Coordinates of C-alpha atoms in Angstrom, one line a residue:
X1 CA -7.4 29.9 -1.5
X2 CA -9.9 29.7 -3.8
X3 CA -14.0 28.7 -2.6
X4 CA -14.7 25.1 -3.5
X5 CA -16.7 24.6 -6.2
X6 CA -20.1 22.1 -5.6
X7 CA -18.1 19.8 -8.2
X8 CA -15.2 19.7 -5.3
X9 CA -17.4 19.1 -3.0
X10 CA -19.1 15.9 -4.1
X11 CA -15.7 14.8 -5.4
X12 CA -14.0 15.4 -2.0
X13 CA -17.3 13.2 -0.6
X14 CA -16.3 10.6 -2.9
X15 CA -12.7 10.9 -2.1
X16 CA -13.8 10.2 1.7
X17 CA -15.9 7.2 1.0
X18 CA -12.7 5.6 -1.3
X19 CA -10.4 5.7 1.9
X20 CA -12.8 3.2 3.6
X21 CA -11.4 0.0 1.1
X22 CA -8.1 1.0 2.0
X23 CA -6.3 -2.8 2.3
X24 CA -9.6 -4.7 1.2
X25 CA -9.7 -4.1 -2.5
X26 CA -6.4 -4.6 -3.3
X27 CA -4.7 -4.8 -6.3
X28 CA -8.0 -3.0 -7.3
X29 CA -7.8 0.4 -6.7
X30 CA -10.0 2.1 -4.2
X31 CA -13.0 4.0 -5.6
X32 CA -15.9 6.2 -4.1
X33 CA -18.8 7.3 -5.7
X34 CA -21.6 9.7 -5.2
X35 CA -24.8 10.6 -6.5
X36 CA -26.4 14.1 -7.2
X37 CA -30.2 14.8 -8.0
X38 CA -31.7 18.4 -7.8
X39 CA -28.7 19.5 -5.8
X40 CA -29.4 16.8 -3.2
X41 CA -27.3 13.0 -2.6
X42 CA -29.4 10.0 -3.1
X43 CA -26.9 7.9 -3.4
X44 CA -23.5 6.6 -1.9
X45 CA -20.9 4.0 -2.4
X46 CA -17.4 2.9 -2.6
X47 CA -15.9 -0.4 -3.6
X48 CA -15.8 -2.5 -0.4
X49 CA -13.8 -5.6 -0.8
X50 CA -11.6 -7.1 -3.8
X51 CA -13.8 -8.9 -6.1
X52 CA -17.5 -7.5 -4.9
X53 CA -19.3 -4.8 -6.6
X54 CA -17.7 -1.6 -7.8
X55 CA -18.6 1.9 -6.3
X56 CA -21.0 3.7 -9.1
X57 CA -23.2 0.3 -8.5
X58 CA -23.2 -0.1 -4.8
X59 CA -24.2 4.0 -5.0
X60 CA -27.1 3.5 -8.0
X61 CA -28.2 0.1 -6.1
X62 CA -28.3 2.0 -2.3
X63 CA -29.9 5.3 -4.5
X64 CA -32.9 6.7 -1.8
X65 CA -34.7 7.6 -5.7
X66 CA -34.6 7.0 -9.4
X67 CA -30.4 8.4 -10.7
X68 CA -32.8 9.4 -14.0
X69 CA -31.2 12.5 -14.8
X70 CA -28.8 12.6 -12.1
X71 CA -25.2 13.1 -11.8
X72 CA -22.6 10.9 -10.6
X73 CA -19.1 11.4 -9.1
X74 CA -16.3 8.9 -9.2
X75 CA -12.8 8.9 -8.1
X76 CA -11.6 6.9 -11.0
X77 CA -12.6 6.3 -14.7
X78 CA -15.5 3.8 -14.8
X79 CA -14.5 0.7 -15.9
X80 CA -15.4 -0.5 -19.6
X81 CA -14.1 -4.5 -19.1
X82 CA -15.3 -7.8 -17.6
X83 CA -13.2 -8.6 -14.6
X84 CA -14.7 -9.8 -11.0
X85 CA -17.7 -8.1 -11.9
X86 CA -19.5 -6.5 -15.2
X87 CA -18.6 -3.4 -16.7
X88 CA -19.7 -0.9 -14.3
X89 CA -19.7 1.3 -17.3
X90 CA -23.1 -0.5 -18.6
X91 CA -24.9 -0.2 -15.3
X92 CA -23.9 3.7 -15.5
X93 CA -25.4 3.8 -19.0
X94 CA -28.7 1.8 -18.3
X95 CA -29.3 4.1 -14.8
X96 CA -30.5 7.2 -16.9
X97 CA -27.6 9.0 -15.2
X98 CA -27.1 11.8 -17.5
X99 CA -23.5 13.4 -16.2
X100 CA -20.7 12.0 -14.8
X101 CA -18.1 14.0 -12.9
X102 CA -14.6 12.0 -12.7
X103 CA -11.5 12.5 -10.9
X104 CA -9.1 10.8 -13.4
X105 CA -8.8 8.6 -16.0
X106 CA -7.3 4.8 -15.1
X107 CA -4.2 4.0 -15.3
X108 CA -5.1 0.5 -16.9
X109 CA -4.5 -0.6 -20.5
X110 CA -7.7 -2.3 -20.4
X111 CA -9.5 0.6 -19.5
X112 CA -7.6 3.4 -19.9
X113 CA -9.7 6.5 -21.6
X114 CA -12.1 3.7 -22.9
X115 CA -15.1 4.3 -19.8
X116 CA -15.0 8.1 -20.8
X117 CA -15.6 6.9 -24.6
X118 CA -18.2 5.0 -24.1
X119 CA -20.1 7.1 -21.6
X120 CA -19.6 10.0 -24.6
X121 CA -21.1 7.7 -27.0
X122 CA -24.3 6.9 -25.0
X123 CA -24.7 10.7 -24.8
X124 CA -23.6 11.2 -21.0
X125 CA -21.8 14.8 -20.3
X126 CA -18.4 13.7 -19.2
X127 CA -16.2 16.1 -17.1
X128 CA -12.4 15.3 -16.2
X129 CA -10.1 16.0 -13.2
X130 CA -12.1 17.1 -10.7
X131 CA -9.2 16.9 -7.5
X132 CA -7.2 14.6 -10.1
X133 CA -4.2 15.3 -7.9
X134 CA -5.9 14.1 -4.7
X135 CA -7.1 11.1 -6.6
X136 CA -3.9 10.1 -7.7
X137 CA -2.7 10.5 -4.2
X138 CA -5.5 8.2 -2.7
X139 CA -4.5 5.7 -5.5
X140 CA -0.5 5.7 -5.7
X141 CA 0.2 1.9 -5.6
X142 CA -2.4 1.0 -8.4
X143 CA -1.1 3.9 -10.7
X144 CA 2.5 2.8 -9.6
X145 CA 1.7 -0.5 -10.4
X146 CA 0.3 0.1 -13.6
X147 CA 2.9 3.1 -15.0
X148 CA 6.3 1.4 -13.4
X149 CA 5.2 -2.1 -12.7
X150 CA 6.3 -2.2 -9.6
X151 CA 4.9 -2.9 -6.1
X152 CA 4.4 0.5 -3.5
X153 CA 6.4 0.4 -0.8
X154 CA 5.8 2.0 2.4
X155 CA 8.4 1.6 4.5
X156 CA 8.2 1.6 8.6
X157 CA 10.4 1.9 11.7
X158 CA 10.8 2.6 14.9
X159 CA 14.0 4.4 16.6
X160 CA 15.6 5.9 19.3
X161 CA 15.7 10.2 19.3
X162 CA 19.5 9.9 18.1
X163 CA 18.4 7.8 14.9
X164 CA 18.6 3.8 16.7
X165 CA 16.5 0.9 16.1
X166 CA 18.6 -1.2 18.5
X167 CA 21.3 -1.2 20.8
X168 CA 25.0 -2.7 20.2
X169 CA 23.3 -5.8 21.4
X170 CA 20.5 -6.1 18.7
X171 CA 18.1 -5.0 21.6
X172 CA 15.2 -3.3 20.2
X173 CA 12.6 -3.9 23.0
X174 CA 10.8 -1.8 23.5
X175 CA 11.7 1.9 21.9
X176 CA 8.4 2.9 21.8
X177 CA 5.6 1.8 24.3
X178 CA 2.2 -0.8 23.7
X179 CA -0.1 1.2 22.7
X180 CA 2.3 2.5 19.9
X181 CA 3.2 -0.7 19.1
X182 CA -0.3 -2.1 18.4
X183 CA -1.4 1.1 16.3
X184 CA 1.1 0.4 14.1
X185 CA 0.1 -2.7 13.1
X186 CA -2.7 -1.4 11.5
X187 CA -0.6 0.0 8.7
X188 CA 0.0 -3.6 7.9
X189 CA -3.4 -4.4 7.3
X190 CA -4.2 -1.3 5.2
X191 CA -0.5 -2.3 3.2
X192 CA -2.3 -6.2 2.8
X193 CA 1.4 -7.4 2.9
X194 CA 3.9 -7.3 5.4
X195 CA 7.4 -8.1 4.8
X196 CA 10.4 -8.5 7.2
X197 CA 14.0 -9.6 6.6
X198 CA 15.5 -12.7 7.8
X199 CA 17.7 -10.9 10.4
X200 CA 14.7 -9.5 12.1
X201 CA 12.7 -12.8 12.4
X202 CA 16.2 -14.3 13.7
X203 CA 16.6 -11.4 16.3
X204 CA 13.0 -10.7 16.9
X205 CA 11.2 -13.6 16.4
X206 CA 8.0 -11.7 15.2
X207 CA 4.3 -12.8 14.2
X208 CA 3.8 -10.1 11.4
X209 CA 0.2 -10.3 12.0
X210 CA -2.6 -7.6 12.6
X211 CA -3.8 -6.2 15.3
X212 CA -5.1 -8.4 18.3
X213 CA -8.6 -9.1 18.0
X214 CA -8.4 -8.4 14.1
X215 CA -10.3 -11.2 11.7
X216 CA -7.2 -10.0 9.3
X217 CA -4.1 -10.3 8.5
X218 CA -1.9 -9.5 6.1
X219 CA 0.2 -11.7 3.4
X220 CA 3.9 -12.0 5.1
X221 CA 7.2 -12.0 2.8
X222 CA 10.2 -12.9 4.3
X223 CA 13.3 -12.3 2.6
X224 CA 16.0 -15.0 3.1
X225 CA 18.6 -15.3 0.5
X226 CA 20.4 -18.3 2.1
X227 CA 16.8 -19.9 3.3
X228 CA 17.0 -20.0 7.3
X229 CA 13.7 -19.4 8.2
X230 CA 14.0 -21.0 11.3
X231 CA 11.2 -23.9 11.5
X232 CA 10.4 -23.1 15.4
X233 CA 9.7 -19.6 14.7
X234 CA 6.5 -17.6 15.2
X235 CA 6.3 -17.4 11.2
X236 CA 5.9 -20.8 11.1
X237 CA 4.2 -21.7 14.5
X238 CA 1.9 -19.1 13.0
X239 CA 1.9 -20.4 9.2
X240 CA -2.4 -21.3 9.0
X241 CA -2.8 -17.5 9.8
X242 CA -1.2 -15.6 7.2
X243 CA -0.1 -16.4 3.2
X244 CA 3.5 -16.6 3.9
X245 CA 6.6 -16.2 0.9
X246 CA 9.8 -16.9 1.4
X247 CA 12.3 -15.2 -1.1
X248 CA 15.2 -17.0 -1.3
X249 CA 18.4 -16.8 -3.5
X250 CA 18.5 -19.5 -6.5
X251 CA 21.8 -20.6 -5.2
X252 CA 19.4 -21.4 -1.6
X253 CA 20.1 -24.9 0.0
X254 CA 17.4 -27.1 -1.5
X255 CA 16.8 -29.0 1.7
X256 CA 16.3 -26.0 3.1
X257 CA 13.6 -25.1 0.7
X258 CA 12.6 -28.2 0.7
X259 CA 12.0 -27.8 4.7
X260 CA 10.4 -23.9 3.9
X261 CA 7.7 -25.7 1.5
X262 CA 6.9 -28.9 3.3
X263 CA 5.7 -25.9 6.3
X264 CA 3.1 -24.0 4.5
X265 CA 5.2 -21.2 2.6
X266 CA 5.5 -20.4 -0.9
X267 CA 8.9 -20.1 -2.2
X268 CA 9.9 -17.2 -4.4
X269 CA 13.4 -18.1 -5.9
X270 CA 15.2 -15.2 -7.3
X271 CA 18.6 -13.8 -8.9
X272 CA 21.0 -12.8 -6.4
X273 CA 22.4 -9.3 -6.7
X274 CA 25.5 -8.6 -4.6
X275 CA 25.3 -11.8 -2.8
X276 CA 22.0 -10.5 -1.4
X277 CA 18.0 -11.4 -3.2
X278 CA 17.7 -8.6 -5.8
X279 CA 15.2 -6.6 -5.0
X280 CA 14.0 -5.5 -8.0
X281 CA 13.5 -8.7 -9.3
X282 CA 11.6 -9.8 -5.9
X283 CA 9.2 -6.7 -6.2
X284 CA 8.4 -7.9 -10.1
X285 CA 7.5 -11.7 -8.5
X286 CA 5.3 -9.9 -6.1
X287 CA 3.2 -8.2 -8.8
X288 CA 2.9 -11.6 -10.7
X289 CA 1.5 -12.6 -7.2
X290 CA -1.0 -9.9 -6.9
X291 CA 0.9 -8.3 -4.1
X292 CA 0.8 -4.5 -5.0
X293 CA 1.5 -2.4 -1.6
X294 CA 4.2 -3.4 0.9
X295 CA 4.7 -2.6 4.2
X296 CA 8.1 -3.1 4.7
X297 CA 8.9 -3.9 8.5
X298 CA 12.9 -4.9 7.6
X299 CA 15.9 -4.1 9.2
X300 CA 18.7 -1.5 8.7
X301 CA 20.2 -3.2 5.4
X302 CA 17.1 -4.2 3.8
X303 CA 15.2 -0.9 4.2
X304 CA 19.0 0.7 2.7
X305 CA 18.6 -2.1 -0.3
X306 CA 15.3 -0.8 -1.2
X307 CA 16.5 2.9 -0.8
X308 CA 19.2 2.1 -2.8
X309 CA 16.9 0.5 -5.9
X310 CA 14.5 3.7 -5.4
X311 CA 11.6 1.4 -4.8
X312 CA 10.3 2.9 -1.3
X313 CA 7.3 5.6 -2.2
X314 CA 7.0 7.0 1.6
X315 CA 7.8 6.7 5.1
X316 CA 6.2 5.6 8.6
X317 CA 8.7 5.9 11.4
X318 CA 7.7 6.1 14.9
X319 CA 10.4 7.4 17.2
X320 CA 10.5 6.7 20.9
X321 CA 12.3 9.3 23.8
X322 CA 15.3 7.4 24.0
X323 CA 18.6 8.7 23.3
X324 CA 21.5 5.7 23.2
X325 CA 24.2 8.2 22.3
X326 CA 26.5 5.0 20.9
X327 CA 28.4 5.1 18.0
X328 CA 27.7 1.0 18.1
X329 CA 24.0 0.9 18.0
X330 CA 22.3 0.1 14.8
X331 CA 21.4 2.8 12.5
X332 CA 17.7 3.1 10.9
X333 CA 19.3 2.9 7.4
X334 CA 22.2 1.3 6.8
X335 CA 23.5 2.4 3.6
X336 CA 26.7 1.8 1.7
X337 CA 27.2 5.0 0.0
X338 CA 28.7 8.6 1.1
X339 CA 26.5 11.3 -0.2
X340 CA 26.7 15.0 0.3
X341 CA 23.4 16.5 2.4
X342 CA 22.8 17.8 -1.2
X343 CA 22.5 14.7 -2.9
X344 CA 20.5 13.0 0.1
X345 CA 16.8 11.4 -0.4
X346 CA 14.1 13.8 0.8
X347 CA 10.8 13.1 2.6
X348 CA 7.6 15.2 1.4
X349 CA 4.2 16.3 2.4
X350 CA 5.5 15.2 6.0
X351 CA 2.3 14.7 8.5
X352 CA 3.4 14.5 12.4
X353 CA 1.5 13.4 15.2
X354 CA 2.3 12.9 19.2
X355 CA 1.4 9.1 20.3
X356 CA 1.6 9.1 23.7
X357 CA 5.4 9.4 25.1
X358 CA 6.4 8.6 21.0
X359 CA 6.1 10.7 18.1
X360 CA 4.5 9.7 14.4
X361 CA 5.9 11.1 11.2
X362 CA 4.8 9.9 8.0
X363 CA 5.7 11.3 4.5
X364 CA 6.6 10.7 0.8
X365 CA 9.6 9.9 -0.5
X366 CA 11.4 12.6 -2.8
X367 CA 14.3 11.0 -4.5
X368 CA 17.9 12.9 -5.9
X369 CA 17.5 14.0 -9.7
X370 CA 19.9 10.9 -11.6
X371 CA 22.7 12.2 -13.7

């Protein structure tokens, strides 16, 4: 393995200090920044919550000295536009930094190479991807969103050791124990959106919030072709809590919609696709809605719809020390199709972790080659 350089170093710093906006700054991506001067850091920040300041001025502002002559390191191309805030690039510019050291360029049209140009122009060394493929890791759904326009889905459940999320009976409670249970609603919060499918709000009758105790919670999707969102349920007992959409078929009952809407949600109407809400099309609403990372909480046929439209980017599945052993009891996926083990979809870069009496595994999502 090679020796780190001091470049990897302050970069890997950086890298640290992005993972701390991780379901606050979304859609914007999350970016850390760090400050060098005479070998020493004088200054550190990251972008904290969606719409305050970016990283490279939190770290100038919080600088222990003058930057003048100093070098900066940023996960992600400064940005060149007006958005929330000013052009961070300008601030960059004015500081006297002299060097910048940057992970990768942004994915972004609007800024897209045009940070690197104009840091060039006002005479500041530029060096490129420094731990660009960490970077890029760290920032999946915005580069996702930007390259395929298309939400990143994380996909999450929990089974039994032979492969079960519920008995014959629908029975799901409880395959893994409390204090499982709870950690792994803080995936929802890093996600910022939540979604379930309507036959596990009908059989479970969940919340879909964050952890107890939280002062967060994440947007909720439920998707219900036919509209049945029951109007007793926790969703809606639970409606002031949480931006909730409902994404129903266009061929949905309108008093049903009607019913939905009158009740706090917003109503996403799309194209069916073999009598079920096209997926696709739902994840392109999402986007227009801002909604860029999902954590996708559904059952057996609506985690096998999104297989089957290649849309879920990695897995979370906590697995409990049952064993059922019944040919009945529902499957975790519950595809349509017959593949060969050859053809089958693959998880990567698997991490695995004991949680008490259950057992974490977490990984990205390697799809067949398309002929």
């Amino acid at each position: 393995m090679p020796l780190e350089t001091p470049h990897d170093k302050y970069m890997r710093m950086a890298l640290e200090l992005a993972a701390h906006g991780e379901g606050k700054v979304e859609p914007n991506p999350m970016v850390g920044a760090v400050i060098v001067k005479d070998g020493e850091v004088i200054g550190k920040g990251y972008h904290e919550y969606f719409g305050g300041p970016h990283a490279e001025v939190n770290a100038i502002n919080t600088a222990t000295g003058s930057v003048k002559g100093a070098v900066l390191y940023v996960t992600l191309e400064t940005c060149s536009h007006f958005g929330k805030t000013p052009p961070c690039v300008d601030a960059v510019i004015e500081s006297g930094i002299t060097k910048a050291v940057i992970a990768c360029l942004d994915p972004n049209p609007l800024v897209h190479s045009k940070g690197v140009k104009k840091l060039k122009e006002a005479g500041i060394e530029v060096i490129e991807g420094v731990l660009e493929k960490e970077a890029k890791r760290l920032n999946a759904p915005f580069f996702k969103n930007h390259i395929e326009h298309m939400p990143y889905y994380i996909a999450k459940w929990a089974m039994t050791l032979d492969g079960k999320t519920a008995d014959r009976y629908g029975n799901s409670m409880w395959i893994t124990d409390a204090r499982t249970r709870e950690f792994a609603k803080n995936f929802r919060l890093k996600a910022g959106a939540v979604m379930a499918g309507i036959g596990t709000v009908l059989t479970d009758n969940p919340r879909l919030l964050g952890p107890e105790g939280s002062n967060r919670n994440p947007k909720r999707i439920i998707v219900d072709t036919q509209g049945r969102l029951p109007l007793d349920s926790e969703i809606i007992k639970t409606i002031n809590k949480s931006e909730t959409y409902v994404a129903v078929s266009e061929k949905a009952d309108e008093k049903n919609i009607k019913a939905l809407f009158e009740h706090g949600c917003k109503i996403l109407q799309i194209a069916e696709k073999n009598g079920r809400v096209d997926f696709t099309a739902l994840s392109g609403k999402l986007l227009e809605q801002g909604i860029g990372k999902v954590f996708l909480e559904g059952g057996p046929k609506l985690i096998a719809d999104a297989f089957a439209e290649r849309l879920i980017d990695k897995v979370i599945v906590f697995i409990g020390p049952e064993i059922l052993a019944d040919p009945e009891a529902f499957p975790a996926v519950n595809g349509k199709n017959a593949i060969k083990i050859s053809e089958a979809i693959r998880i990567r870069r698997i991490f695995a972790e004991q949680m008490n009496e259950d057992a974490l595994i977490m990984g990205e999502v390697e799809y067949p080659r398309q002929i």
